[in-house]
Amino acid sequence: MMKGKWYILALSFVLGYLPSVIGFLSIILLFIIWRKVLMKNRLLLFLTLISFISSYLTTPSLNSTELQQPINYEGWVSVKTNPEHTETDLRFVAETPELGQLYLFANSDSKTIKHGSKCLVQTQLEEPMDATNPGQFSYKDYLATLGIFKVGFQTDIIQCHNRSMLSYIFEFRDSLQQRLKSELSTDTFIWLNALIFGERDGIDEATIEQFQYWNISHILAISGLHVGIVIAVLYVVLLNVVRTTKERAKWVIICFIPLYILLADSQPPVLRAGLMATGLMIWSLFNQKKMDAADILSVVMIILLLTDRYLLFQLSFQFSFAVTFSLILSRNLLQNVSWFMLSLRVSLISQLAILPLQLYYFYFTNVFSFFMNLIYVPYFTLFVIPLLMIIIISIYILPKAMTGWLDQSFSFVQNKAIQLISWFDEPDFAIWIVGQPHVLLMIAYTVLFLFMMTYWDFRRHVKAAIMGVLMVGVFYVPLWLPYLNPTYTITMLDVGQSDSFVVELPYRRGVFLIDAGEEVQPNIEDVQNENFENVIKPYLWSKGISSIDAVWLSHLDYDHSGSIGHVIEEFRPEYLFTHSNMKPLNVKRLNHVLLQHGMTVNYGEAVFQVLAPNPDLNITKENDWSLVFILKVDDYEMLFTGDITKRIETEIIQTGNLESVDVLKVAHHGSKSSTSSEWLEQVDPQLALISVGERNLYGHPHPEIVERLNSNDVQTYRTDLHGAVIIKYHDGQSTIYRFRP
Amino acid sequence: MHCLICYESTEPSTTWATMFDAEDRPVCSSCLEKFERIDQVDHHCEKCMKIISQHETLCGDCHAWQGRLEEDPLTRNISAFTYNDYMKDIMAQFKYRGDYELVYVWKEAITETYDKHFGNQKLTVVPIPLSDKRLRERGFNQAEALAQLIGHPIQNLLIRTHSEKQSKKTKLERILSQNPFHTRKNSPHQILLVDDIYTTGTTLRQAAEVLRSAGAQEVFSITLIRS
């Protein structure tokens, strides 16, 4: 009766997550699309309604009441995860009836805390860090998808009692990890830890970045495929080595799967694959007939979502189910084809299925990732994982020398394989930067994808190809739209105690970066590119900007120029403008122009009128070498000042070239040594922008300066309070948006 | 629904193509796959659909017919399936053991073949009749059962007088035998004959001949099987 129809229930359950209006519209759409099926099958119709309504009524919210400031909390909590011991702290998720789930960080270790414990804790609860720039990763949103809304630092665990049954399994897992760590080489252990235990923090950043660049980071997580291989190997061993009956082998596996899920950190893809395998095994024990794979997957999805409603919000859950559903529905396209075509099709279909999600989360996709998948998926699944499992077993049964030999051969081959990825480097032509697509575009893509796959399945290749072209064309829309947009945009990015501005001319006639600063860290050893990786690049990519036309560096201090190397390398500007007190850089395809007062730069409709530095003055400090210029687009003028001091301000006033402007970038993060009263009177801005770090060590902006701006009736925006600040100018009107509410 | 042949559920595996489809299938995909579609075999005679080797266009039979007759009354024959062992079994169950419902197993293939080859022609559908005696024996005319799958009105223009069963004669005897068909009406200009099987093509040509002399200008045929 329900055979082959469970996917309708799974779909209606997912639709229940949507906001009221969109949700009801889409369930109506579902009834229209499947009317023939539903009218014939009243039970299905009834269950579809039940599934939608129950999901709709119980969908959790991703918002919670916000704390204005940190609060102290002391009380009993129940521990929901296996406490994770890191080098510096102990982390776990705890729950209280009134506060919900909390992510707690404890400094002191505690031996009694276990999964399922009740603990008396004292902690300081606060909101998780939110993004302060468009396009930036938000830790707060990330934790919300896990149903966690508060974090607690400086947690003291006063006492704990009780523990759950599961905690014994976690304890076994921890001790197994410890033993492997001590007996194996580091190289082997980090891979084993990632691929068998699902903890990839040992793998170095550069490698993870390369995997992400090629869209193959799914390999670094335990995927459904790994689970499949583990089960297949176990089944074959049980049948052929242990020589048990098929029925008994299946029962062993049914008991083994939950244990394996727990050992593998119960990530959504592992849960999915594990439950699907269990379902198939149980079904095959009691039925002769084959079960429809789409049905099993749908049932597994509903069960998982019923046990944890937050799972649907999680990236790995979305990716895992999108890929698995697409591949199952493509079964006719994956049969009777050569091995090569099969891999190619699997890779292509998976990539296309997750493309909207990939762009939504990462703003780019790698168009050659199928090629990397073709190499690395077989390598990892057929070589790495089986060998790692053999190594684990060998620790128990083989002499140490043998294990050592296996260990060394593995790390030798694995290092070569990882080196191969570096050898491919990160060529620009391989990635397609689209930006974060609008939800409507994602829906349009998905509908066209359904059409394409359906035509392909019917072997209507021409129609399928047309749909394919349209479908990919959808994502050219956001790339073309800026060329039609008459708005002029200036964005002050929140880069902490440093500077970075992005200027976008109307109709995409030019994109400029003014300063690319990194915060100065107490420990000079750490090479920092955090602003570049976390703010500048995500901001540009999220807007579909993959290259910029010109970079301006006010001066060479680290907080204004720190990530210039990365900017040049990844965004390939045509021009670099700096003050004249340096040697020109010799970089391919980069015109480095040295500027001084009196010069003018024209780019499109933008006019840059340079007011300083004047090399004839006796300038000693780098700050005073800062480029000062007025950027004029249409009638809108903004004065950029770098880090100049009062001395330079006075010099500029004396030249008599300075008239009032619309926007002033307040010099030197609002320090008292700049922005004199005379300067402010002369410049007479309507708007002042201060780029300054929250709770910085220098006490910037100085209260005196803030007061001076106020008393001059200058509307002031600061990155420490407002996050990124965006000025949009169109038709003589400017509008200011602040990213933090 | 349950398969007409094996009684298993006919619900197909969910794929992109079946997702939006509420159609009840009379036969499961594993039974259906055992029939061999003739248009999926590489190369066949352009006149009668007999499977032949790559470099030929016309089969030996059709060459012989051309030599034998001044003008072939049958313009072209189209068939859906080969006469493999599985088809032989199911045909026996259908034709000789009277399992009339089995005709729906071939519905999709017949309509598909019809649409592909004759969809844009205006043809009058004429099934090959049985003699009264044979009809009483079997209870139904298998050609008529297949003809109605097409979904167009059927005209029973032909009448058959009883003779020996075809299958008990030699090839030569069949070709030389008297024409068992006649008609009492004038024939429309464009005709599509329907029969269960094309073996030598004699029956279809005899029927075509009768219709041609009754006024038909072109006679095509569609058969379930080309043996």
Tab-separated table of C-alpha atoms in Angstrom, chain A residues 170-378:
chain	number	residue	atom	x	y	z
A	170	PHE	CA	32.451	6.360	25.139
A	171	GLU	CA	34.980	5.357	27.776
A	172	PHE	CA	35.970	2.373	25.656
A	173	ARG	CA	36.227	4.698	22.677
A	174	ASP	CA	38.469	7.107	24.565
A	175	SER	CA	40.753	4.353	25.798
A	176	LEU	CA	40.976	2.830	22.318
A	177	GLN	CA	41.929	6.249	20.967
A	178	GLN	CA	44.562	6.668	23.691
A	179	ARG	CA	46.068	3.280	22.961
A	180	LEU	CA	46.198	3.938	19.215
A	181	LYS	CA	47.697	7.337	19.799
A	182	SER	CA	50.504	5.930	21.894
A	183	GLU	CA	51.282	2.978	19.641
A	184	LEU	CA	51.053	4.543	16.201
A	185	SER	CA	52.969	7.272	14.437
A	186	THR	CA	51.329	10.699	14.549
A	187	ASP	CA	50.814	10.741	10.788
A	188	THR	CA	48.846	7.535	10.877
A	189	PHE	CA	46.958	8.370	14.030
A	190	ILE	CA	45.551	11.697	12.821
A	191	TRP	CA	44.075	10.009	9.747
A	192	LEU	CA	42.766	7.153	11.801
A	193	ASN	CA	41.247	9.581	14.255
A	194	ALA	CA	39.514	11.456	11.444
A	195	LEU	CA	38.345	8.539	9.363
A	196	ILE	CA	37.453	6.003	12.038
A	197	PHE	CA	36.547	8.170	15.036
A	198	GLY	CA	35.297	11.219	13.163
A	199	GLU	CA	37.646	13.690	14.828
A	200	ARG	CA	39.607	15.587	12.263
A	201	ASP	CA	41.235	18.294	14.374
A	202	GLY	CA	44.638	16.620	14.012
A	203	ILE	CA	44.785	17.175	10.266
A	204	ASP	CA	46.646	20.357	9.508
A	205	GLU	CA	44.810	23.454	8.288
A	206	ALA	CA	46.532	23.601	4.918
A	207	THR	CA	45.406	20.071	4.056
A	208	ILE	CA	41.828	20.738	5.133
A	209	GLU	CA	41.849	23.924	3.094
A	210	GLN	CA	43.015	22.057	0.022
A	211	PHE	CA	40.298	19.448	0.464
A	212	GLN	CA	37.737	22.217	0.793
A	213	TYR	CA	39.104	23.970	-2.265
A	214	TRP	CA	38.516	20.846	-4.341
A	215	ASN	CA	35.118	20.148	-2.743
A	216	ILE	CA	36.338	16.816	-1.457
A	217	SER	CA	36.327	17.557	2.261
A	218	HIS	CA	33.472	15.045	2.544
A	219	ILE	CA	36.223	12.436	2.360
A	220	LEU	CA	37.741	13.729	5.590
A	221	ALA	CA	34.526	13.080	7.459
A	222	ILE	CA	33.172	9.622	7.993
A	223	SER	CA	30.688	9.279	5.202
A	224	GLY	CA	27.930	6.830	4.529
A	225	LEU	CA	30.281	5.139	2.093
A	226	HIS	CA	32.755	4.367	4.876
A	227	VAL	CA	29.981	2.789	6.902
A	228	GLY	CA	29.001	0.727	3.882
A	229	ILE	CA	32.547	-0.526	3.473
A	230	VAL	CA	32.944	-1.392	7.141
A	231	ILE	CA	29.708	-3.380	7.060
A	232	ALA	CA	30.575	-5.098	3.792
A	233	VAL	CA	33.994	-6.127	5.085
A	234	LEU	CA	32.491	-7.406	8.310
A	235	TYR	CA	29.822	-9.394	6.445
A	236	VAL	CA	32.355	-11.025	4.146
A	237	VAL	CA	34.619	-11.886	7.084
A	238	LEU	CA	31.715	-13.391	9.024
A	239	LEU	CA	30.620	-15.506	6.081
A	240	ASN	CA	33.969	-16.620	4.729
A	241	VAL	CA	36.410	-16.543	7.623
A	242	VAL	CA	34.211	-17.211	10.626
A	243	ARG	CA	31.913	-19.307	8.411
A	244	THR	CA	28.664	-18.483	10.096
A	245	THR	CA	25.241	-18.598	8.462
A	246	LYS	CA	23.947	-15.625	6.535
A	247	GLU	CA	21.171	-15.118	9.027
A	248	ARG	CA	23.537	-15.091	11.986
A	249	ALA	CA	25.935	-12.752	10.181
A	250	LYS	CA	23.087	-10.314	9.645
A	251	TRP	CA	22.128	-10.402	13.310
A	252	VAL	CA	25.735	-9.758	14.315
A	253	ILE	CA	25.825	-6.762	12.019
A	254	ILE	CA	22.500	-5.437	13.300
A	255	CYS	CA	23.993	-5.477	16.811
A	256	PHE	CA	27.324	-4.073	15.628
A	257	ILE	CA	25.951	-1.037	13.772
A	258	PRO	CA	24.777	0.992	16.810
A	259	LEU	CA	28.154	0.414	18.462
A	260	TYR	CA	29.925	1.561	15.337
A	261	ILE	CA	27.719	4.659	15.113
A	262	LEU	CA	28.744	5.597	18.654
A	263	LEU	CA	32.432	4.927	17.989
A	264	ALA	CA	32.246	7.097	14.887
A	265	ASP	CA	30.944	10.092	16.821
A	266	SER	CA	27.334	9.681	15.579
A	267	GLN	CA	27.541	12.355	12.916
A	268	PRO	CA	24.431	12.646	10.675
A	269	PRO	CA	25.923	10.827	7.630
A	270	VAL	CA	26.971	7.941	9.860
A	271	LEU	CA	23.542	7.797	11.475
A	272	ARG	CA	21.934	7.831	8.064
A	273	ALA	CA	24.083	5.076	6.609
A	274	GLY	CA	24.002	3.009	9.785
A	275	LEU	CA	20.223	3.095	10.101
A	276	MET	CA	19.752	2.395	6.395
A	277	ALA	CA	21.976	-0.661	6.658
A	278	THR	CA	20.125	-1.835	9.775
A	279	GLY	CA	16.805	-1.371	7.984
A	280	LEU	CA	17.953	-3.347	4.979
A	281	MET	CA	19.332	-6.157	7.145
A	282	ILE	CA	16.193	-6.504	9.233
A	283	TRP	CA	13.987	-6.364	6.164
A	284	SER	CA	15.997	-9.042	4.387
A	285	LEU	CA	15.749	-11.327	7.426
A	286	PHE	CA	11.973	-11.359	7.305
A	287	ASN	CA	11.132	-10.748	3.669
A	288	GLN	CA	12.097	-12.329	0.402
A	289	LYS	CA	11.197	-9.282	-1.633
A	290	LYS	CA	13.575	-6.407	-2.108
A	291	MET	CA	12.692	-3.201	-0.407
A	292	ASP	CA	12.681	0.087	-2.225
A	293	ALA	CA	15.846	1.977	-1.217
A	294	ALA	CA	14.076	5.330	-1.445
A	295	ASP	CA	11.527	4.045	1.072
A	296	ILE	CA	14.196	3.005	3.557
A	297	LEU	CA	15.971	6.322	3.212
A	298	SER	CA	12.697	8.214	3.719
A	299	VAL	CA	11.806	6.229	6.819
A	300	VAL	CA	15.320	6.700	8.217
A	301	MET	CA	15.046	10.421	7.595
A	302	ILE	CA	11.713	10.710	9.395
A	303	ILE	CA	12.971	8.646	12.349
A	304	LEU	CA	16.125	10.762	12.666
A	305	LEU	CA	14.193	14.007	12.484
A	306	LEU	CA	11.702	12.790	15.067
A	307	THR	CA	14.509	11.982	17.503
A	308	ASP	CA	16.331	15.254	16.898
A	309	ARG	CA	14.408	18.007	15.164
A	310	TYR	CA	17.537	20.154	14.833
A	311	LEU	CA	19.289	17.672	12.536
A	312	LEU	CA	17.651	19.139	9.431
A	313	PHE	CA	19.422	22.447	10.031
A	314	GLN	CA	22.809	20.793	9.912
A	315	LEU	CA	24.951	21.017	6.843
A	316	SER	CA	26.171	17.424	6.957
A	317	PHE	CA	22.590	16.145	7.274
A	318	GLN	CA	21.462	18.222	4.304
A	319	PHE	CA	24.407	17.204	2.123
A	320	SER	CA	24.161	13.561	3.092
A	321	PHE	CA	20.454	13.182	2.346
A	322	ALA	CA	20.524	15.315	-0.812
A	323	VAL	CA	23.272	13.174	-2.287
A	324	THR	CA	21.840	9.846	-1.172
A	325	PHE	CA	18.315	10.587	-2.414
A	326	SER	CA	19.639	11.774	-5.762
A	327	LEU	CA	21.771	8.697	-6.250
A	328	ILE	CA	18.996	6.306	-5.247
A	329	LEU	CA	16.558	7.966	-7.624
A	330	SER	CA	19.186	7.721	-10.362
A	331	ARG	CA	19.495	3.935	-10.098
A	332	ASN	CA	18.483	3.439	-13.730
A	333	LEU	CA	21.201	5.834	-14.822
A	334	LEU	CA	23.842	4.016	-12.804
A	335	GLN	CA	23.126	0.520	-14.034
A	336	ASN	CA	24.784	-1.184	-16.990
A	337	VAL	CA	27.473	1.421	-17.419
A	338	SER	CA	31.233	1.032	-17.327
A	339	TRP	CA	33.112	1.612	-14.092
A	340	PHE	CA	34.474	4.892	-15.383
A	341	MET	CA	31.069	6.202	-16.493
A	342	LEU	CA	29.599	5.095	-13.191
A	343	SER	CA	32.113	7.095	-11.148
A	344	LEU	CA	31.679	10.049	-13.435
A	345	ARG	CA	27.899	9.976	-13.147
A	346	VAL	CA	27.914	9.452	-9.378
A	347	SER	CA	30.256	12.382	-9.050
A	348	LEU	CA	28.272	14.611	-11.397
A	349	ILE	CA	24.862	13.819	-9.896
A	350	SER	CA	26.153	14.337	-6.339
A	351	GLN	CA	27.763	17.633	-7.240
A	352	LEU	CA	24.638	18.935	-8.938
A	353	ALA	CA	22.404	17.768	-6.088
A	354	ILE	CA	24.314	19.775	-3.495
A	355	LEU	CA	25.223	22.769	-5.672
A	356	PRO	CA	22.642	25.186	-4.183
A	357	LEU	CA	23.653	24.184	-0.658
A	358	GLN	CA	27.336	24.340	-1.495
A	359	LEU	CA	26.928	27.896	-2.822
A	360	TYR	CA	24.718	28.914	0.069
A	361	TYR	CA	27.330	27.872	2.618
A	362	PHE	CA	30.609	28.368	0.782
A	363	TYR	CA	29.793	30.855	-2.046
A	364	PHE	CA	31.868	28.864	-4.538
A	365	THR	CA	32.106	25.513	-6.166
A	366	ASN	CA	34.999	23.716	-7.761
A	367	VAL	CA	34.130	22.741	-11.309
A	368	PHE	CA	36.889	20.153	-11.483
A	369	SER	CA	36.076	18.515	-8.202
A	370	PHE	CA	34.615	15.505	-10.027
A	371	PHE	CA	38.148	14.861	-11.251
A	372	MET	CA	39.560	14.930	-7.723
A	373	ASN	CA	36.663	12.790	-6.543
A	374	LEU	CA	37.522	10.290	-9.231
A	375	ILE	CA	41.016	9.929	-7.787
A	376	TYR	CA	40.491	10.340	-4.070
A	377	VAL	CA	37.165	8.630	-3.372
A	378	PRO	CA	38.431	5.241	-4.596
